XYZ file of C-alpha atoms in Angstrom:
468
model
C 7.740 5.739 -33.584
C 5.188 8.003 -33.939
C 1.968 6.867 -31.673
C -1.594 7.949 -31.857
C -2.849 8.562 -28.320
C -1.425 9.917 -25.231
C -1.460 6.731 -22.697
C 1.496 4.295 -23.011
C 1.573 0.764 -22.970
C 3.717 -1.747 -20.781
C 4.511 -5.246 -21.658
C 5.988 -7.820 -19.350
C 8.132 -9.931 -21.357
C 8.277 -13.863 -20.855
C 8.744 -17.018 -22.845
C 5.810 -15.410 -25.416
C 7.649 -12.353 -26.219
C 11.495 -12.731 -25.432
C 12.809 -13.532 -28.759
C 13.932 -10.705 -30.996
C 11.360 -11.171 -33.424
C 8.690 -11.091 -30.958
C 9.721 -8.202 -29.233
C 9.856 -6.151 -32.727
C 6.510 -7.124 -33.439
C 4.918 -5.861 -29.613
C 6.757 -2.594 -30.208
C 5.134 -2.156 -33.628
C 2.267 -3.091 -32.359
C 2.138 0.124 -29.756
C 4.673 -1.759 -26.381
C 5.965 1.941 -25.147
C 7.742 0.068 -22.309
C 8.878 -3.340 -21.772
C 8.882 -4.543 -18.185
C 11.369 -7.301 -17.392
C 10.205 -9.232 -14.806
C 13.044 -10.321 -12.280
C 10.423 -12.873 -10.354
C 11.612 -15.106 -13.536
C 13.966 -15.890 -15.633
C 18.013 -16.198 -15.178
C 19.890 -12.925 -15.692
C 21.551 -14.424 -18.775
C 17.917 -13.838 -20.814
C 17.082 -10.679 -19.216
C 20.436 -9.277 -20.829
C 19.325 -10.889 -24.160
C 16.340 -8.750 -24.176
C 17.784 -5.736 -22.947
C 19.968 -5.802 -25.715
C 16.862 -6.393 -28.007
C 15.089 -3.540 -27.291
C 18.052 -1.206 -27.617
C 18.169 -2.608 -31.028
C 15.186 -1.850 -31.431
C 15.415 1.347 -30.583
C 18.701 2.002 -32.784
C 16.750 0.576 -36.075
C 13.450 2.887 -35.755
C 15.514 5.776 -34.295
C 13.795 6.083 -31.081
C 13.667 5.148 -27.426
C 11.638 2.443 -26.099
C 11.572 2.302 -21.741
C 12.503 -0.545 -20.060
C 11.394 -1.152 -16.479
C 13.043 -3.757 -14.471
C 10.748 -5.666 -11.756
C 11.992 -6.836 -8.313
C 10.499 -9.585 -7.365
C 10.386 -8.611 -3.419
C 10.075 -11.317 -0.521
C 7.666 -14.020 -1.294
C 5.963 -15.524 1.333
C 5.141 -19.074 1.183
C 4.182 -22.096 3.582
C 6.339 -25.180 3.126
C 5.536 -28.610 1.798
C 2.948 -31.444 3.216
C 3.312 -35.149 3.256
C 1.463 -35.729 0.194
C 2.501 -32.548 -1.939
C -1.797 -31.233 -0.948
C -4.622 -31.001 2.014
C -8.443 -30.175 1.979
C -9.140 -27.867 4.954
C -12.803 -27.623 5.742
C -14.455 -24.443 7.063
C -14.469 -24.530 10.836
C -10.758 -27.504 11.491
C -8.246 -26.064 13.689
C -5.095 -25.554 11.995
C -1.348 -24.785 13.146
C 1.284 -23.245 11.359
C 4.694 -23.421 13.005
C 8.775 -23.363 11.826
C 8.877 -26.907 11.904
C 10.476 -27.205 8.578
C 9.016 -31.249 8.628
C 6.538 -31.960 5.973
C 2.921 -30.886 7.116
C -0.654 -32.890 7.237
C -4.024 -31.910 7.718
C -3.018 -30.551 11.442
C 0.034 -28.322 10.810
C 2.441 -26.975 8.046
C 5.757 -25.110 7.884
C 5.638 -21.255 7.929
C 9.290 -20.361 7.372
C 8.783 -16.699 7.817
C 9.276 -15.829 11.992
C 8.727 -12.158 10.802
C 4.976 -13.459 10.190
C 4.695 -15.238 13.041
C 6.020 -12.419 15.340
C 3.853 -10.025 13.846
C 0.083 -11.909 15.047
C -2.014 -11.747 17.742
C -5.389 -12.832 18.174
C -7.655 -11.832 15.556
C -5.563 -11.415 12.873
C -6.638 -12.780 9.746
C -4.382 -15.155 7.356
C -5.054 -15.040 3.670
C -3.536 -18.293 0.940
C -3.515 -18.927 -2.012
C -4.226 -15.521 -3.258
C -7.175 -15.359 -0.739
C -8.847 -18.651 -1.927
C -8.087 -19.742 1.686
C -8.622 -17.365 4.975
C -7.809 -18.070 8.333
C -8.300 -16.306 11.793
C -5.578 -16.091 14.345
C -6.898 -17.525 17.779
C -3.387 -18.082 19.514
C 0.400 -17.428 18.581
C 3.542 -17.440 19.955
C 7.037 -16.322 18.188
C 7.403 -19.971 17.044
C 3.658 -20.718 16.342
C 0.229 -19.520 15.028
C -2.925 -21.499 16.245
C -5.902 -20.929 13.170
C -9.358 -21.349 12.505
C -10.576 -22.029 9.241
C -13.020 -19.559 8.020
C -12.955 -20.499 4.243
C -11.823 -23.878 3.893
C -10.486 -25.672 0.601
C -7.509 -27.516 -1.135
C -3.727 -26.321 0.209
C -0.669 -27.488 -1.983
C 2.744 -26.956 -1.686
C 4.362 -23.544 -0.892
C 0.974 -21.206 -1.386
C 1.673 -18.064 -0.991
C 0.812 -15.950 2.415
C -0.911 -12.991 2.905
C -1.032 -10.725 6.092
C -3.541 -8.010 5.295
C -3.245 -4.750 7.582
C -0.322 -5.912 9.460
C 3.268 -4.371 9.433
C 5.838 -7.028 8.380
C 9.528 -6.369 9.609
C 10.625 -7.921 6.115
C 12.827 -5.537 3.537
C 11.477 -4.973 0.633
C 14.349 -6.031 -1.189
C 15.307 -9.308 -0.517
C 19.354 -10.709 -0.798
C 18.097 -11.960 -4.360
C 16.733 -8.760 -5.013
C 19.541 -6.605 -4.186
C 21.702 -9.043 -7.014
C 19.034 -8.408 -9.662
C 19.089 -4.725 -8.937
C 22.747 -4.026 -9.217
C 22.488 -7.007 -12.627
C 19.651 -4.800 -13.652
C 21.641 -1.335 -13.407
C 24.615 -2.563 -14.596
C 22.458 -2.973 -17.864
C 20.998 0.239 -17.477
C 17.381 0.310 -17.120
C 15.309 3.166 -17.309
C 13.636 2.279 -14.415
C 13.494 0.018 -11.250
C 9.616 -1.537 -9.404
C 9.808 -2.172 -6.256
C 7.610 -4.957 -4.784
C 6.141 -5.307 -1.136
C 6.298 -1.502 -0.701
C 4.983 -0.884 2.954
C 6.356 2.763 4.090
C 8.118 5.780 2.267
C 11.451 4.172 4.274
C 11.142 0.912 2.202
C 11.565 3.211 -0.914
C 14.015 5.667 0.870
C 16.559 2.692 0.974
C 16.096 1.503 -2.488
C 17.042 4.865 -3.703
C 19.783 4.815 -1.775
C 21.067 1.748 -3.414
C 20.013 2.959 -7.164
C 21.399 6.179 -6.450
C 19.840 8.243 -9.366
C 21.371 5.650 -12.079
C 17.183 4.800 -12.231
C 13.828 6.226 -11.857
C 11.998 3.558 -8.934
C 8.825 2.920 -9.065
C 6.875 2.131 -5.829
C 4.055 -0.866 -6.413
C 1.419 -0.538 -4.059
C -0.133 -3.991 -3.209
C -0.195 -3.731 0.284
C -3.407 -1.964 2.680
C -0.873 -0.403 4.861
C 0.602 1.325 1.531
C -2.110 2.630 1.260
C -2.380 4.153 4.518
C 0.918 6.345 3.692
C -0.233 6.782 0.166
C 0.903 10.249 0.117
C 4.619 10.329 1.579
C 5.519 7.093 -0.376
C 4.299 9.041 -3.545
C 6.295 11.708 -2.682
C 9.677 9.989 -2.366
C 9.125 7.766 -5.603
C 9.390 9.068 -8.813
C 6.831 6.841 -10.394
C 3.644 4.056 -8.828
C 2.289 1.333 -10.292
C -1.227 0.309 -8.954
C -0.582 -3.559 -8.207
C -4.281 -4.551 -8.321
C -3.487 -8.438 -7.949
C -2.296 -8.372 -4.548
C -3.799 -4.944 -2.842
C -7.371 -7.261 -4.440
C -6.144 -10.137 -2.299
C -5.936 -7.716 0.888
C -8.061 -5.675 0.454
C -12.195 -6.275 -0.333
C -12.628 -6.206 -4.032
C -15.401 -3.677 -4.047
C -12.498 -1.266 -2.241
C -10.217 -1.865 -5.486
C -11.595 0.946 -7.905
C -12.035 3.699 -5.702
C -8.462 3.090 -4.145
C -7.377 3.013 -7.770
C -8.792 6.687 -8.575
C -7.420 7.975 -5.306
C -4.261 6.790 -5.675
C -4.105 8.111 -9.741
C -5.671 11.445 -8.384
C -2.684 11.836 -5.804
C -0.345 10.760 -8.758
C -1.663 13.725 -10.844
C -1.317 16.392 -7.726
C 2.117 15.384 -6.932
C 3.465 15.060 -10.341
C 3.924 11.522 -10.030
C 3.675 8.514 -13.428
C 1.036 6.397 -12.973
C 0.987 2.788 -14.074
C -2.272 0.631 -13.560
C -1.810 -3.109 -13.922
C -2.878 -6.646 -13.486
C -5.502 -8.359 -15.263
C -6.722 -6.009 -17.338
C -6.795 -8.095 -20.352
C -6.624 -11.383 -18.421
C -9.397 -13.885 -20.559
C -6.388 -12.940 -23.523
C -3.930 -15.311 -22.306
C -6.217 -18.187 -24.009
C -8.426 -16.173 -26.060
C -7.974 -14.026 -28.702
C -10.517 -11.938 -28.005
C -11.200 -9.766 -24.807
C -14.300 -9.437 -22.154
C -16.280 -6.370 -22.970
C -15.567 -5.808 -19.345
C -12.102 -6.186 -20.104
C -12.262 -3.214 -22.772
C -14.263 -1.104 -19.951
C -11.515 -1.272 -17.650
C -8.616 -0.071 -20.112
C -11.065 2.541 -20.834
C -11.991 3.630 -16.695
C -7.912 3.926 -16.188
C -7.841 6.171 -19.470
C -10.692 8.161 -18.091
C -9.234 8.500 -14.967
C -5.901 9.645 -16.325
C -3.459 7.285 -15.843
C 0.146 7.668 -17.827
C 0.082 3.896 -18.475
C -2.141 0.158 -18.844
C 0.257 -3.118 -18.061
C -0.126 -6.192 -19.852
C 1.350 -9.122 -17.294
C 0.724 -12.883 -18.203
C -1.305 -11.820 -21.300
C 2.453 -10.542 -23.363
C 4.377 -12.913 -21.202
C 3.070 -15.863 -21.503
C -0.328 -16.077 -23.355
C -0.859 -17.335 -26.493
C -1.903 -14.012 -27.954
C 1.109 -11.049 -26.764
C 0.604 -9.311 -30.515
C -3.333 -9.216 -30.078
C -3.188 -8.434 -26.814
C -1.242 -5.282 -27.130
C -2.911 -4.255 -30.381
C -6.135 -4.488 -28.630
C -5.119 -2.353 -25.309
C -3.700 0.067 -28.206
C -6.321 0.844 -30.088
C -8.448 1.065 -26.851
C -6.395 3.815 -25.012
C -6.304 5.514 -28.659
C -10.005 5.383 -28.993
C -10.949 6.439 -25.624
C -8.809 9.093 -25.659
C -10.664 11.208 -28.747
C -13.886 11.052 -26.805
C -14.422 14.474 -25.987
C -15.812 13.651 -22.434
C -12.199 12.018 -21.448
C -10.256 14.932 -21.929
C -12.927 16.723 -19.888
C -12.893 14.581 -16.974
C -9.567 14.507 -16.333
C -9.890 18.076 -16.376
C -12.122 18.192 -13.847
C -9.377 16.612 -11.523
C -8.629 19.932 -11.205
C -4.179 20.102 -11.638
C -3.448 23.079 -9.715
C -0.006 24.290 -10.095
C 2.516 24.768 -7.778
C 4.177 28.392 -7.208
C 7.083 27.161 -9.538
C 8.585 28.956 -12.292
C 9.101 25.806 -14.336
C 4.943 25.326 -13.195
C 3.988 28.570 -14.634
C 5.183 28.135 -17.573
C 3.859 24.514 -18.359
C 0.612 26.163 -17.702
C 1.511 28.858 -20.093
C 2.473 26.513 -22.566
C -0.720 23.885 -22.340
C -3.384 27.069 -22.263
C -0.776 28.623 -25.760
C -1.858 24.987 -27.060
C -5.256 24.928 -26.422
C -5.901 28.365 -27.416
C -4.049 28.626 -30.149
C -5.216 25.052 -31.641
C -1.472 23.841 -31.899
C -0.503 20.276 -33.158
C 2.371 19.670 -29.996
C 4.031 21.515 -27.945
C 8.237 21.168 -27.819
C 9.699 20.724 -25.065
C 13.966 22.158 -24.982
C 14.877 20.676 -21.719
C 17.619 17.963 -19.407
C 15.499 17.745 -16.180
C 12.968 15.013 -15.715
C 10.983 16.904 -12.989
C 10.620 19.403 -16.284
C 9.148 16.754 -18.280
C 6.699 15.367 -15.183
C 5.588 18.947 -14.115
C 4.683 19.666 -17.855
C 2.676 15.913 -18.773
C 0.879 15.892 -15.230
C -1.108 19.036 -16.192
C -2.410 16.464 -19.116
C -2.651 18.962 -22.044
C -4.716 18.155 -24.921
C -1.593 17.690 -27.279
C 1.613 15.241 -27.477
C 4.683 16.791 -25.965
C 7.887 16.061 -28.006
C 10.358 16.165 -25.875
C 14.141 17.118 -27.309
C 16.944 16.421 -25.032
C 20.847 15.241 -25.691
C 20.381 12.394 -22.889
C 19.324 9.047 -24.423
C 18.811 8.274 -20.374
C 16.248 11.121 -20.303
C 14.391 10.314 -23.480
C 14.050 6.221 -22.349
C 13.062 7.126 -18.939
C 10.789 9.564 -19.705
C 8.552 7.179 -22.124
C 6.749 5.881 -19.086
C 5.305 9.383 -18.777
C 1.881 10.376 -20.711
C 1.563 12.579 -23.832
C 5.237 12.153 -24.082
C 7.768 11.836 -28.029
C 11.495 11.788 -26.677
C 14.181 13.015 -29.556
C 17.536 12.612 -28.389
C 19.493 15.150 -30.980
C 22.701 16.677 -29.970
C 21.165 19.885 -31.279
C 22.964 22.805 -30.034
C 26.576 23.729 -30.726
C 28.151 25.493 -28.507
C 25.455 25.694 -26.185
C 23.938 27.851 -28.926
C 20.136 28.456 -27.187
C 19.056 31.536 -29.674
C 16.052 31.273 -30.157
C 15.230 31.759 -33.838
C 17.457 28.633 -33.609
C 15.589 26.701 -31.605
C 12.193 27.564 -33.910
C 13.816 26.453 -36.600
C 14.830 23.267 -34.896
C 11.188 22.883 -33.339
C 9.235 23.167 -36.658
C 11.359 20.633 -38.065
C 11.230 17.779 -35.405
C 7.445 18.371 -35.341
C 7.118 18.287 -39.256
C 9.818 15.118 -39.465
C 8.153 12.830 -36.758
C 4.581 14.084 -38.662
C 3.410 15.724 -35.240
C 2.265 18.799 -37.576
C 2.375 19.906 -41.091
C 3.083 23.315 -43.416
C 0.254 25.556 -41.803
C -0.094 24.368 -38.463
C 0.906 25.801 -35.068
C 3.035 24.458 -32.434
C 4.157 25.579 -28.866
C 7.726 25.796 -28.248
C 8.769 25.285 -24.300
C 12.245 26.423 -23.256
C 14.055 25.409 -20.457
C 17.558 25.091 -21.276
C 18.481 28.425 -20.911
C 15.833 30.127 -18.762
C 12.513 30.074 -19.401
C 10.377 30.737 -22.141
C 7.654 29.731 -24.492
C 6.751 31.119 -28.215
C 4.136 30.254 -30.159
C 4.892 28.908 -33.915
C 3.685 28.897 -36.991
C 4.645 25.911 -39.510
């Protein structure tokens, strides 16, 4: 389905969204990729949807994304006697692998990875930071805390480690089962959770074995700290503001967030930036003003994508939400000063062929005013070297591989056709004009009149510049 802006949208799918009828609706509504979220849910529904969307996709000829999400270790303390504590600022505090039911003194902390990673010093964040605690003895069987920010603990809170290297895998046994479930399927793509060195997502692609792009969420500090070689071994990143917040200070957030889009954009890398961003929508119909402003910094700062989480999952509002992010990316995006500042991220190209001539083809565009640009080709790094160098048009891409034309609708700027055009491998090219001027005129990217740039790379390389 023809869309009016660049940016695509994800939706995480949940007890709001997961019926057929629903799901229709968010994709009409602008969903470019529906994240199943393997944290919930039995694989029994996932498959329901899955099968959904490729309906979906049959009815309104075209090729909605699906990203599948790992839920990765969870770390959690255990129970107490009476299900919650108050912990006031200043009480010592013990947490051991006692799996007994803990008081006001101790509690279970059934993770000896944790406790063999502390020393002294080392700061303990739960409940999603409401509650942070400073290491001031430990053993392999023990941590002795002090309370720095004190407050009500319940039942199995989750545990954060900030700036410390966990000898956890980042997929978990129950991960590995949803990944193969998940494949089996065939998703477009795979998100990997707790993401802490470019070998955490060297071994998931060893498992997925090119049957899925993986993307690598970074919501860990030490992530951060090898932002650059785990970029370079995933093929996509989501920025996984919920936890790297918790970790990190909040005021660190944003300019993490440009740096790591920025290195996106130089590597040739999708970029997905998520949590929260239309969070008040869960209960309200309307959004925060501040809400809009940060859907509209990501689109400024270029990423490929906006996620909706709890807002599509399990709000009250999924179709408002989505319309909303919609016809904020849209709107954003005609400003004349966004186009500009992303193109002062300066893209330089890489001594490529297939680089040189997706710069040919984005400065044919500009210069020549063209509606889209057409892009003849079976190689995903193709369609990522050609969208990273953000031109100012939409890139239909035509490829025979429905795998192609799914996966690549994470990526920005970016129409997949999947038309088993050619016969016989027949790549001449008044052919392929032919073929070009009538996708673009039958999915209304341009009209009699107009100009479009046609990119070849099926058979060599080359671009031509058309005339409707």
């Amino acid at each position: 389905m023809r869309r009016y802006r660049c940016g695509k949208i994800v939706s995480t799918i949940g007890p709001a969204s997961s019926d057929p009828e629903k799901l229709e609706g968010l994709f009409l509504r602008g969903v470019d990729v529906f994240r199943l979220n393997f944290s919930h849910g039995a694989h029994e529904g996932h498959a329901k949807v899955y099968e959904s969307i490729r309906a979906i996709g049959k009815k309104y000829n075209c090729h909605p994304t699906i990203l599948a999400d790992m839920q990765g270790p969870k770390l959690r303390v255990g129970t107490f006697e009476n299900d919650r504590i108050i912990l006031e600022t200043g009480d010592v505090f013990r947490f051991d692998l006692d799996p007994t039911p803990g008081n006001t003194r101790r509690v279970n902390l059934p993770h000896p990875e944790i406790l063999e990673a502390l020393h002294a010093g080392t700061t303990l964040l739960l409940d999603d930071g409401k509650l942070r605690f400073e290491v001031t003895e430990c053993g392999n069987d023990f941590a002795n805390v002090k309370v720095l920010v004190g407050g009500p603990l319940s039942n199995r809170k989750g545990v954060n480690v900030p700036h410390v290297k966990l000898n956890i895998p980042a997929l978990t046994e129950k991960d590995l089962k949803d990944l193969n479930f998940a494949l089996d399927l065939g998703v477009d793509w795979i998100a990997c959770s707790f993401v802490q060195t470019p070998e955490d997502v060297e071994n998931a692609k060893k498992i997925i074995n090119g049957r899925a792009g993986i993307v690598s969420k970074l919501e860990k500090p030490l992530a951060i700290e090898a932002l650059e070689p785990i970029v370079e071994v995933s093929d996509a990143i989501m920025v996984a503001r919920g936890d790297l917040g918790v970790e990190m200070n909040p005021e660190e957030v944003p300019p993490i967030q440009r740096r790591i889009i920025n290195t996106c954009h130089r590597m040739g890398r999708p970029i997905i930036v998520a949590t929260q961003m239309l969070e008040s929508m869960i209960s309200s119909p309307s959004p925060t003003r501040a809400e809009i402003s940060d859907i509209a910094t990501a689109v400024y700062c270029g990423a490929d994508a906006t996620m909706l989480s709890a807002e599509s999952a399990s709000g009250q509002y999924p179709y408002e939400a989505v319309s909303i992010m919609s016809k904020t990316v849209e709107h954003v995006e005609t400003d004349p000063f966004c186009a500009r500042r992303v193109e002062d991220d300066e893209q330089v190209p890489q001594r490529t062929t297939i680089d040189a001539i997706c710069t040919a083809a984005k400065d044919a565009a500009e210069y020549s005013c063209a509606s889209a640009i057409v892009l003849f080709t079976e190689k995903f790094e193709s369609v990522v070297r050609c969208t990273r160098l953000r031109p100012r048009v939409p890139v239909i891409l035509v490829t025979e591989s429905p795998a192609l034309a799914s996966k690549s609708g994470l990526c920005y700027g970016i129409y997949a056709v999947c038309e088993k055009t050619f016969e016989n491998k027949n790549f001449d090219t008044s052919v392929m004009t032919k073929v070009a001027k009538d996708l673009a005129k039958t999915h209304k990217f341009a009209k009699d009149g107009d100009t479009i740039v046609m990119l070849n790379d099926l058979q060599g390389h080359s671009i031509e510049i058309c005339q409707l």
